[in-house]
């Protein structure tokens, strides 16, 4: 960058400094200086290029703070990544397939606890408009099919079945935990392998512990439900 | 200059489960995502849900990103699609959303130009400047953000106090910092997209 000598009178043909160009681009210059710099820019392509560059940079920066999302929304996005990202490190772990499946489900299941918009879980099928979830968990040799439903009294439940690969019923205990690990609701599969478990608004994750009639114990499955801070806690708060 | 980690580096670390890199990624793109959401005039709770959804989709699909340098474009496209889907009020928006239904929402293609390309370009240019500021770092970044970020008339006294500099040095420092930022933006290709016209800053304040 070539700095031209400062000339305080800003008269026609005067040189302009980098500070003066910056002042004009920033909108901090008076009309006399602005005219002098614009005139200099018209005469000298180098000045014109600098002025244009500064002006566009300033325009892009101006008011950018208005696009700052709510702090808690940013925090939740970070927490979600903090919970889900480390699972990817254990790619060869026997539960990797299961983990990835539920990671995806968990990302979408954010919508479960937002009944207002009518969307629901979609899970690994990537059919985000559906209320259905299905996961074939190869490492645990089980299949989970579930549907989110809202009962007439407004309680949101996860209703579904857990079966072995050969469609045989499986005995499983399900628990919904909050972010502190406190059990909010529990259920167990019936003789047909069906279950119906409530998803209170503070729900954080669903834990499924299954065992087959022959005594086979399947790996415990943890289904993440959303960010650490339950979404309902911000409903009444300020978003800005 | 600050130690700026490029997107491919952060993405690679995120894939390995590095939560600090994920935080950096969220910080880097939070304003871009939010700026797209803001333009859709959503209810605050819907806006926050879209914000969560976009980053949730990103973390879920980070293994499938093929072009790590096109992350900003992908975020813009994903956010718009999500906004259209959630709002779904105007016929135009609904038609746009349907036109995208055939594409996977998780598609990691570069920016889709079927919507307003001028608006998309402006959003990406702003992101480029944010990246430029991040690369610039230090007091220059703080000064430029203090001077221009708020959008209102800057209070030089407060800025000088906050940054621990004399009021009289704000002008010269501003010039030096703009010069450095301009050089960084040039390397990032910002000048390729900027208009060549010479106009005072005041006429370009509005988006």
Tab-separated table of C-alpha atoms in Angstrom:
chain	number	residue	atom	x	y	z
A	1	UNK	CA	0.000	0.000	0.000
A	2	UNK	CA	1.401	3.359	-0.970
A	3	UNK	CA	0.714	6.091	1.502
A	4	UNK	CA	0.274	9.416	-0.143
A	5	UNK	CA	1.122	12.615	1.721
A	6	UNK	CA	-1.540	14.123	3.846
A	7	UNK	CA	-3.054	17.324	2.559
A	8	UNK	CA	-5.458	18.916	4.998
A	9	UNK	CA	-7.218	21.183	2.555
A	10	UNK	CA	-8.708	18.317	0.540
A	11	UNK	CA	-8.669	20.503	-2.528
A	12	UNK	CA	-8.918	19.351	-6.137
A	13	UNK	CA	-5.878	17.387	-7.147
A	14	UNK	CA	-4.757	16.862	-3.576
A	15	UNK	CA	-3.348	13.559	-2.441
A	16	UNK	CA	-5.205	11.470	0.099
A	17	UNK	CA	-3.927	9.284	2.889
A	18	UNK	CA	-4.899	5.781	3.817
A	19	UNK	CA	-6.470	7.203	7.000
A	20	UNK	CA	-8.648	9.507	4.936
A	21	UNK	CA	-9.737	6.677	2.656
A	22	UNK	CA	-10.576	4.601	5.724
A	23	UNK	CA	-12.520	7.493	7.242
A	24	UNK	CA	-14.592	7.887	4.091
A	25	UNK	CA	-15.220	4.160	3.787
A	26	UNK	CA	-16.248	4.138	7.423
A	27	UNK	CA	-18.699	6.981	6.949
A	28	UNK	CA	-16.769	9.022	9.484
A	29	UNK	CA	-15.585	11.737	7.116
A	30	UNK	CA	-17.179	15.082	6.399
A	31	UNK	CA	-18.579	15.854	2.972
A	32	UNK	CA	-15.504	17.834	1.903
A	33	UNK	CA	-13.147	14.988	2.658
A	34	UNK	CA	-15.534	12.471	1.121
A	35	UNK	CA	-15.639	14.442	-2.114
A	36	UNK	CA	-11.869	14.807	-2.145
A	37	UNK	CA	-11.327	11.084	-1.643
A	38	UNK	CA	-13.912	10.151	-4.261
A	39	UNK	CA	-12.292	12.555	-6.682
A	40	UNK	CA	-8.899	11.056	-5.932
A	41	UNK	CA	-10.348	7.587	-6.448
A	42	UNK	CA	-11.621	8.641	-9.838
A	43	UNK	CA	-8.177	9.918	-10.809
A	44	UNK	CA	-6.074	7.180	-9.321
A	45	UNK	CA	-7.138	3.524	-9.845
A	46	UNK	CA	-5.075	2.457	-6.850
A	47	UNK	CA	-6.986	4.806	-4.544
A	48	UNK	CA	-10.212	3.651	-6.148
A	49	UNK	CA	-9.368	0.035	-5.515
A	50	UNK	CA	-8.505	0.687	-1.875
A	51	UNK	CA	-11.663	2.718	-1.336
A	52	UNK	CA	-13.800	0.021	-2.930
A	53	UNK	CA	-12.180	-2.693	-0.876
A	54	UNK	CA	-12.558	-0.782	2.395
A	55	UNK	CA	-16.120	0.213	1.576
A	56	UNK	CA	-17.244	-3.314	0.883
A	57	UNK	CA	-15.533	-4.682	3.950
A	58	UNK	CA	-17.171	-2.044	6.124
A	59	UNK	CA	-20.565	-2.679	4.528
A	60	UNK	CA	-20.248	-6.382	5.256
A	61	UNK	CA	-19.230	-5.764	8.855
A	62	UNK	CA	-21.780	-3.087	9.630
A	63	UNK	CA	-24.583	-4.290	11.844
A	64	UNK	CA	-23.298	-7.846	11.939
A	65	UNK	CA	-23.908	-8.020	15.694
A	66	UNK	CA	-27.622	-7.997	14.879
A	67	UNK	CA	-27.187	-11.538	13.578
A	68	UNK	CA	-25.954	-12.865	16.885
A	69	UNK	CA	-28.130	-15.819	17.882
A	70	UNK	CA	-29.325	-16.204	21.485
A	71	UNK	CA	-26.522	-17.356	23.736
A	72	UNK	CA	-28.422	-20.388	25.008
A	73	UNK	CA	-29.155	-21.530	21.448
A	74	UNK	CA	-25.433	-21.453	20.658
A	75	UNK	CA	-24.690	-23.237	23.901
A	76	UNK	CA	-27.159	-25.998	23.118
A	77	UNK	CA	-25.703	-26.466	19.650
A	78	UNK	CA	-22.266	-26.868	21.208
A	79	UNK	CA	-23.553	-29.277	23.825
A	80	UNK	CA	-25.222	-31.388	21.191
A	81	UNK	CA	-21.949	-31.688	19.313
A	82	UNK	CA	-20.070	-32.383	22.511
A	83	UNK	CA	-22.354	-35.307	23.192
A	84	UNK	CA	-22.528	-36.719	19.712
A	85	UNK	CA	-19.104	-36.019	18.239
A	86	UNK	CA	-17.022	-38.193	20.594
A	87	UNK	CA	-19.016	-41.246	19.617
A	88	UNK	CA	-17.595	-40.984	16.147
A	89	UNK	CA	-14.109	-41.555	17.481
A	90	UNK	CA	-14.953	-45.169	18.349
A	91	UNK	CA	-15.735	-46.185	14.808
A	92	UNK	CA	-14.655	-49.788	15.179
A	93	UNK	CA	-16.443	-50.344	18.427
A	94	UNK	CA	-19.113	-53.052	18.246
A	95	UNK	CA	-21.709	-50.425	19.034
A	96	UNK	CA	-20.538	-48.096	16.280
A	97	UNK	CA	-23.377	-48.935	13.941
A	98	UNK	CA	-25.872	-48.559	16.716
A	99	UNK	CA	-24.279	-45.324	17.835
A	100	UNK	CA	-24.362	-43.777	14.398
A	101	UNK	CA	-27.944	-44.835	13.898
A	102	UNK	CA	-29.038	-43.265	17.122
A	103	UNK	CA	-26.876	-40.221	16.653
A	104	UNK	CA	-28.819	-39.494	13.533
A	105	UNK	CA	-32.055	-40.250	15.236
A	106	UNK	CA	-31.046	-38.099	18.153
A	107	UNK	CA	-30.390	-35.174	15.886
A	108	UNK	CA	-33.858	-35.410	14.482
A	109	UNK	CA	-35.487	-36.353	17.739
A	110	UNK	CA	-34.958	-32.777	18.805
A	111	UNK	CA	-38.314	-32.325	17.204
A	112	UNK	CA	-40.066	-34.810	19.420
A	113	UNK	CA	-40.127	-32.441	22.292
A	114	UNK	CA	-41.398	-29.640	20.129
A	115	UNK	CA	-44.951	-30.799	19.514
A	116	UNK	CA	-46.029	-27.319	18.396
A	117	UNK	CA	-44.758	-27.607	14.866
A	118	UNK	CA	-46.293	-30.978	14.217
A	119	UNK	CA	-43.051	-32.593	13.160
A	120	UNK	CA	-41.776	-35.674	14.823
A	121	UNK	CA	-39.054	-38.201	14.837
A	122	UNK	CA	-37.912	-39.626	11.595
A	123	UNK	CA	-34.829	-41.464	12.592
A	124	UNK	CA	-32.505	-43.263	10.326
A	125	UNK	CA	-34.873	-43.344	7.404
A	126	UNK	CA	-34.310	-39.621	6.929
A	127	UNK	CA	-37.989	-39.249	6.313
A	128	UNK	CA	-38.364	-36.162	8.390
A	129	UNK	CA	-42.043	-35.822	7.771
A	130	UNK	CA	-42.844	-39.147	9.362
A	131	UNK	CA	-43.731	-39.993	12.911
A	132	UNK	CA	-42.017	-43.316	12.654
A	133	UNK	CA	-38.658	-44.545	13.724
A	134	UNK	CA	-37.039	-47.806	12.795
A	135	UNK	CA	-33.556	-48.985	13.547
A	136	UNK	CA	-32.054	-52.336	12.781
A	137	UNK	CA	-29.280	-52.673	15.303
A	138	UNK	CA	-26.978	-55.275	13.870
A	139	UNK	CA	-24.534	-55.313	16.740
A	140	UNK	CA	-27.314	-55.962	19.240
A	141	UNK	CA	-29.258	-58.205	16.873
A	142	UNK	CA	-32.471	-56.380	17.548
A	143	UNK	CA	-34.874	-54.134	15.696
A	144	UNK	CA	-36.669	-51.192	17.217
A	145	UNK	CA	-39.764	-49.745	15.608
A	146	UNK	CA	-41.464	-46.858	17.284
A	147	UNK	CA	-43.887	-44.056	16.728
A	148	UNK	CA	-44.349	-40.836	18.571
A	149	UNK	CA	-47.941	-40.244	19.486
A	150	UNK	CA	-49.773	-37.655	21.500
A	151	UNK	CA	-52.580	-39.007	23.619
A	152	UNK	CA	-55.881	-37.247	24.152
A	153	UNK	CA	-54.683	-35.888	27.469
A	154	UNK	CA	-51.733	-34.325	25.701
A	155	UNK	CA	-49.041	-36.680	26.945
A	156	UNK	CA	-46.452	-37.464	24.324
A	157	UNK	CA	-45.496	-41.125	24.228
A	158	UNK	CA	-43.095	-43.274	22.345
A	159	UNK	CA	-44.992	-46.393	21.321
A	160	UNK	CA	-43.426	-49.305	19.538
A	161	UNK	CA	-41.890	-52.735	19.639
A	162	UNK	CA	-38.499	-54.295	20.108
A	163	UNK	CA	-37.814	-57.623	18.442
A	164	UNK	CA	-34.935	-59.884	17.621
A	165	UNK	CA	-33.751	-60.250	14.061
A	166	UNK	CA	-35.937	-63.349	13.716
A	167	UNK	CA	-38.970	-61.298	14.835
A	168	UNK	CA	-39.129	-63.101	18.136
A	169	UNK	CA	-40.275	-60.987	21.086
A	170	UNK	CA	-37.664	-59.631	23.380
A	171	UNK	CA	-37.873	-58.588	26.979
A	172	UNK	CA	-36.677	-55.068	27.431
A	173	UNK	CA	-36.839	-52.380	30.061
A	174	UNK	CA	-37.011	-48.785	28.890
A	175	UNK	CA	-36.337	-45.681	30.939
A	176	UNK	CA	-36.550	-42.022	30.033
A	177	UNK	CA	-33.983	-39.920	31.872
A	178	UNK	CA	-33.627	-36.195	32.338
A	179	UNK	CA	-30.314	-34.393	31.956
A	180	UNK	CA	-29.364	-35.240	35.536
A	181	UNK	CA	-29.916	-38.926	35.004
A	182	UNK	CA	-33.139	-38.980	36.977
A	183	UNK	CA	-35.678	-41.468	35.703
A	184	UNK	CA	-38.766	-39.672	34.461
A	185	UNK	CA	-40.706	-42.667	33.193
A	186	UNK	CA	-40.228	-46.370	32.683
A	187	UNK	CA	-41.852	-49.182	30.825
A	188	UNK	CA	-41.117	-52.735	29.818
A	189	UNK	CA	-42.098	-54.671	26.764
A	190	UNK	CA	-45.146	-56.898	27.043
A	191	UNK	CA	-45.514	-60.420	25.760
A	192	UNK	CA	-45.763	-59.089	22.230
A	193	UNK	CA	-42.647	-56.979	22.670
A	194	UNK	CA	-44.688	-53.789	22.642
A	195	UNK	CA	-43.956	-50.776	24.799
A	196	UNK	CA	-45.415	-47.311	25.424
A	197	UNK	CA	-43.302	-44.863	27.366
A	198	UNK	CA	-44.052	-41.251	28.206
A	199	UNK	CA	-41.725	-38.526	26.941
A	200	UNK	CA	-42.069	-35.694	29.467
A	201	UNK	CA	-40.812	-32.296	28.411
A	202	UNK	CA	-37.601	-32.650	30.387
A	203	UNK	CA	-36.735	-35.882	28.603
A	204	UNK	CA	-33.058	-36.177	27.812
A	205	UNK	CA	-32.455	-39.738	26.684
A	206	UNK	CA	-34.083	-43.138	26.479
A	207	UNK	CA	-32.200	-46.152	27.781
A	208	UNK	CA	-33.162	-49.580	26.484
A	209	UNK	CA	-31.904	-52.689	28.219
A	210	UNK	CA	-32.938	-55.876	26.489
A	211	UNK	CA	-32.538	-59.586	27.107
A	212	UNK	CA	-33.808	-62.550	25.117
A	213	UNK	CA	-35.835	-65.402	26.597
A	214	UNK	CA	-32.846	-67.679	26.083
A	215	UNK	CA	-30.836	-65.514	28.420
A	216	UNK	CA	-28.936	-63.601	25.783
A	217	UNK	CA	-28.162	-60.126	27.087
A	218	UNK	CA	-28.103	-57.446	24.443
A	219	UNK	CA	-25.996	-54.305	24.719
A	220	UNK	CA	-27.695	-51.425	26.438
A	221	UNK	CA	-28.887	-48.815	23.991
A	222	UNK	CA	-28.940	-45.109	24.745
A	223	UNK	CA	-31.088	-42.953	22.536
A	224	UNK	CA	-30.217	-39.253	22.870
A	225	UNK	CA	-33.213	-36.985	22.750
A	226	UNK	CA	-31.715	-33.573	22.372
A	227	UNK	CA	-29.498	-30.903	23.845
A	228	UNK	CA	-28.477	-30.832	27.468
A	229	UNK	CA	-30.707	-27.926	28.238
A	230	UNK	CA	-34.264	-29.122	27.696
A	231	UNK	CA	-35.977	-27.097	25.063
A	232	UNK	CA	-39.006	-26.331	27.159
A	233	UNK	CA	-36.979	-24.400	29.697
A	234	UNK	CA	-36.447	-21.572	27.259
A	235	UNK	CA	-39.991	-21.331	26.021
A	236	UNK	CA	-40.908	-18.676	28.479
A	237	UNK	CA	-37.607	-16.871	28.340
A	238	UNK	CA	-36.277	-14.160	26.150
A	239	UNK	CA	-34.843	-15.270	22.885
A	240	UNK	CA	-32.691	-12.263	22.313
B	1	UNK	CA	-2.712	-12.461	13.133
B	2	UNK	CA	-4.548	-15.119	15.072
B	3	UNK	CA	-4.039	-18.867	14.697
B	4	UNK	CA	-6.955	-19.491	12.393
B	5	UNK	CA	-7.963	-23.088	11.808
B	6	UNK	CA	-9.450	-23.618	8.345
B	7	UNK	CA	-12.712	-25.505	7.979
B	8	UNK	CA	-11.178	-28.772	6.690
B	9	UNK	CA	-8.972	-28.916	9.794
B	10	UNK	CA	-11.872	-28.307	12.150
B	11	UNK	CA	-14.082	-30.794	10.332
B	12	UNK	CA	-11.377	-33.446	10.469
B	13	UNK	CA	-11.042	-32.912	14.213
B	14	UNK	CA	-14.797	-33.002	14.698
B	15	UNK	CA	-14.862	-36.362	12.965
B	16	UNK	CA	-12.386	-37.594	15.542
B	17	UNK	CA	-14.640	-36.443	18.336
B	18	UNK	CA	-12.879	-33.208	19.242
B	19	UNK	CA	-15.564	-31.182	20.974
B	20	UNK	CA	-13.448	-28.024	21.101
B	21	UNK	CA	-13.295	-27.992	17.315
B	22	UNK	CA	-17.047	-28.439	17.180
B	23	UNK	CA	-17.437	-25.377	19.406
B	24	UNK	CA	-15.197	-23.411	17.082
B	25	UNK	CA	-17.263	-24.485	14.118
B	26	UNK	CA	-20.485	-23.397	15.815
B	27	UNK	CA	-18.936	-20.061	16.764
B	28	UNK	CA	-17.667	-19.509	13.245
B	29	UNK	CA	-20.999	-20.101	11.565
B	30	UNK	CA	-23.535	-19.090	14.185
B	31	UNK	CA	-24.098	-15.650	12.675
B	32	UNK	CA	-24.345	-16.967	9.138
B	33	UNK	CA	-27.035	-19.471	10.110
B	34	UNK	CA	-28.850	-16.935	12.246
B	35	UNK	CA	-28.750	-14.281	9.506
B	36	UNK	CA	-30.536	-16.671	7.152
B	37	UNK	CA	-33.115	-17.479	9.819
B	38	UNK	CA	-33.692	-13.815	10.643
B	39	UNK	CA	-34.613	-13.073	7.048
B	40	UNK	CA	-37.482	-15.542	7.288
B	41	UNK	CA	-39.156	-13.548	10.084
B	42	UNK	CA	-39.921	-16.568	12.221
B	43	UNK	CA	-41.213	-16.761	15.752
B	44	UNK	CA	-38.311	-16.764	18.165
B	45	UNK	CA	-38.941	-20.328	19.323
B	46	UNK	CA	-39.145	-21.562	15.733
B	47	UNK	CA	-35.998	-19.648	14.891
B	48	UNK	CA	-34.109	-21.325	17.708
B	49	UNK	CA	-35.440	-24.718	16.687
B	50	UNK	CA	-34.194	-24.180	13.140
B	51	UNK	CA	-30.827	-23.106	14.503
B	52	UNK	CA	-30.590	-26.297	16.544
B	53	UNK	CA	-31.789	-28.411	13.673
B	54	UNK	CA	-29.176	-27.084	11.251
B	55	UNK	CA	-26.290	-27.777	13.594
B	56	UNK	CA	-27.787	-31.110	14.603
B	57	UNK	CA	-27.952	-32.048	10.938
B	58	UNK	CA	-24.357	-30.955	10.511
B	59	UNK	CA	-23.045	-32.974	13.421
B	60	UNK	CA	-25.036	-35.969	12.238
B	61	UNK	CA	-23.617	-35.805	8.750
B	62	UNK	CA	-20.158	-34.468	9.289
B	63	UNK	CA	-18.661	-37.745	8.108
B	64	UNK	CA	-20.318	-37.308	4.751
B	65	UNK	CA	-19.022	-33.882	3.881
B	66	UNK	CA	-17.085	-34.182	0.667
B	67	UNK	CA	-16.126	-30.587	0.069
B	68	UNK	CA	-15.033	-29.155	3.394
B	69	UNK	CA	-14.504	-25.775	1.774
B	70	UNK	CA	-18.161	-25.465	0.827
B	71	UNK	CA	-19.486	-25.668	4.368
B	72	UNK	CA	-20.803	-22.090	4.389
B	73	UNK	CA	-22.803	-22.725	1.239
B	74	UNK	CA	-24.171	-25.953	2.647
B	75	UNK	CA	-25.240	-24.226	5.843
B	76	UNK	CA	-27.028	-21.466	3.923
B	77	UNK	CA	-28.904	-23.972	1.794
B	78	UNK	CA	-29.781	-26.268	4.689
B	79	UNK	CA	-30.977	-23.360	6.816
B	80	UNK	CA	-33.175	-21.979	4.051
B	81	UNK	CA	-34.759	-25.324	3.396
B	82	UNK	CA	-35.472	-25.774	7.052
B	83	UNK	CA	-36.934	-22.280	7.356
B	84	UNK	CA	-39.228	-22.841	4.407
B	85	UNK	CA	-40.324	-26.104	5.838
B	86	UNK	CA	-41.091	-24.696	9.261
B	87	UNK	CA	-42.795	-21.549	8.100
B	88	UNK	CA	-44.532	-23.054	5.112
B	89	UNK	CA	-46.987	-20.188	5.184
B	90	UNK	CA	-46.585	-18.430	1.903
B	91	UNK	CA	-47.363	-20.292	-1.249
B	92	UNK	CA	-44.098	-19.204	-2.725
B	93	UNK	CA	-42.156	-20.632	0.159
B	94	UNK	CA	-44.108	-23.851	0.048
B	95	UNK	CA	-43.464	-24.235	-3.643
B	96	UNK	CA	-39.806	-23.619	-3.113
B	97	UNK	CA	-39.695	-26.171	-0.317
B	98	UNK	CA	-41.434	-28.751	-2.472
B	99	UNK	CA	-39.018	-28.125	-5.288
B	100	UNK	CA	-36.254	-29.097	-2.935
B	101	UNK	CA	-38.008	-32.132	-1.503
B	102	UNK	CA	-36.533	-34.413	-4.105
B	103	UNK	CA	-33.115	-33.558	-2.827
B	104	UNK	CA	-31.986	-35.079	0.388
B	105	UNK	CA	-31.948	-32.507	3.131
B	106	UNK	CA	-28.623	-33.923	4.065
B	107	UNK	CA	-27.228	-33.407	0.613
B	108	UNK	CA	-23.864	-31.760	0.883
B	109	UNK	CA	-23.909	-30.093	-2.477
B	110	UNK	CA	-22.612	-26.562	-2.780
B	111	UNK	CA	-25.040	-23.693	-2.497
B	112	UNK	CA	-28.232	-24.124	-4.423
B	113	UNK	CA	-28.729	-21.210	-6.735
B	114	UNK	CA	-32.403	-21.829	-7.397
B	115	UNK	CA	-33.304	-19.272	-4.768
B	116	UNK	CA	-32.261	-15.633	-4.706
B	117	UNK	CA	-28.614	-15.767	-5.769
B	118	UNK	CA	-27.962	-12.134	-4.839
B	119	UNK	CA	-29.081	-12.702	-1.282
B	120	UNK	CA	-27.105	-15.909	-0.998
B	121	UNK	CA	-24.012	-14.197	-2.347
B	122	UNK	CA	-24.416	-11.339	0.121
B	123	UNK	CA	-24.689	-13.798	2.998
B	124	UNK	CA	-21.612	-15.666	1.852
B	125	UNK	CA	-19.690	-12.400	1.419
B	126	UNK	CA	-20.559	-11.435	4.960
B	127	UNK	CA	-19.315	-14.817	6.116
B	128	UNK	CA	-16.108	-14.255	4.192
B	129	UNK	CA	-15.588	-11.003	6.074
B	130	UNK	CA	-16.312	-12.767	9.377
B	131	UNK	CA	-13.662	-15.295	8.445
B	132	UNK	CA	-11.325	-12.471	7.478
B	133	UNK	CA	-11.844	-10.881	10.888
B	134	UNK	CA	-11.233	-14.205	12.592
B	135	UNK	CA	-7.990	-14.597	10.685
B	136	UNK	CA	-7.065	-11.006	11.508
B	137	UNK	CA	-7.689	-11.519	15.220
B	138	UNK	CA	-6.276	-9.434	18.046
B	139	UNK	CA	-7.013	-5.786	18.653
B	140	UNK	CA	-7.674	-5.102	14.982
B	141	UNK	CA	-10.588	-7.529	15.038
B	142	UNK	CA	-11.885	-6.031	18.275
B	143	UNK	CA	-11.607	-2.489	16.943
B	144	UNK	CA	-13.314	-3.156	13.626
B	145	UNK	CA	-16.116	-5.084	15.308
B	146	UNK	CA	-16.569	-2.303	17.839
B	147	UNK	CA	-16.636	0.348	15.120
B	148	UNK	CA	-18.931	-1.378	12.653
B	149	UNK	CA	-20.527	-4.420	14.241
B	150	UNK	CA	-23.263	-2.618	16.113
B	151	UNK	CA	-24.504	-0.771	13.059
B	152	UNK	CA	-25.098	2.420	15.013
B	153	UNK	CA	-22.839	5.444	15.376
B	154	UNK	CA	-19.743	4.218	17.223
B	155	UNK	CA	-18.947	5.751	20.601
B	156	UNK	CA	-15.243	6.484	20.321
B	157	UNK	CA	-14.835	7.182	24.023
B	158	UNK	CA	-16.292	3.821	25.016
B	159	UNK	CA	-14.336	1.996	22.339
B	160	UNK	CA	-11.088	3.621	23.457
B	161	UNK	CA	-11.803	2.669	27.061
B	162	UNK	CA	-12.778	-0.881	26.209
B	163	UNK	CA	-9.758	-1.518	24.025
B	164	UNK	CA	-7.320	0.465	26.134
B	165	UNK	CA	-6.222	2.842	23.386
B	166	UNK	CA	-6.248	6.597	22.986
B	167	UNK	CA	-9.157	8.141	21.109
B	168	UNK	CA	-6.697	9.874	18.822
B	169	UNK	CA	-5.218	6.596	17.690
B	170	UNK	CA	-8.530	5.069	16.643
B	171	UNK	CA	-8.443	6.670	13.180
B	172	UNK	CA	-4.918	5.579	12.225
B	173	UNK	CA	-5.444	2.143	13.761
B	174	UNK	CA	-8.705	1.756	11.894
B	175	UNK	CA	-6.903	2.480	8.639
B	176	UNK	CA	-4.139	-0.020	9.348
B	177	UNK	CA	-6.631	-2.665	10.389
B	178	UNK	CA	-8.788	-2.123	7.315
B	179	UNK	CA	-5.665	-2.399	5.208
B	180	UNK	CA	-4.761	-5.737	6.804
B	181	UNK	CA	-8.320	-7.007	6.557
B	182	UNK	CA	-8.490	-5.934	2.944
B	183	UNK	CA	-5.344	-7.913	2.178
B	184	UNK	CA	-6.766	-11.017	3.881
B	185	UNK	CA	-10.061	-10.649	2.058
B	186	UNK	CA	-8.193	-10.330	-1.211
B	187	UNK	CA	-6.543	-13.670	-0.562
B	188	UNK	CA	-9.916	-15.175	0.300
B	189	UNK	CA	-11.321	-14.017	-3.022
B	190	UNK	CA	-13.567	-11.343	-1.564
B	191	UNK	CA	-12.504	-8.743	-4.121
B	192	UNK	CA	-13.645	-11.069	-6.885
B	193	UNK	CA	-17.201	-10.790	-5.705
B	194	UNK	CA	-17.210	-7.166	-4.623
B	195	UNK	CA	-18.562	-4.514	-6.926
B	196	UNK	CA	-15.988	-2.366	-8.666
B	197	UNK	CA	-17.994	0.800	-8.244
B	198	UNK	CA	-16.658	3.541	-6.015
B	199	UNK	CA	-19.304	4.699	-3.594
B	200	UNK	CA	-19.199	6.180	-0.137
B	201	UNK	CA	-19.832	3.795	2.735
B	202	UNK	CA	-23.015	5.580	3.698
B	203	UNK	CA	-24.745	4.505	0.511
B	204	UNK	CA	-23.980	0.837	1.128
B	205	UNK	CA	-25.056	0.529	4.683
B	206	UNK	CA	-28.355	-1.003	3.849
B	207	UNK	CA	-28.541	-4.606	2.857
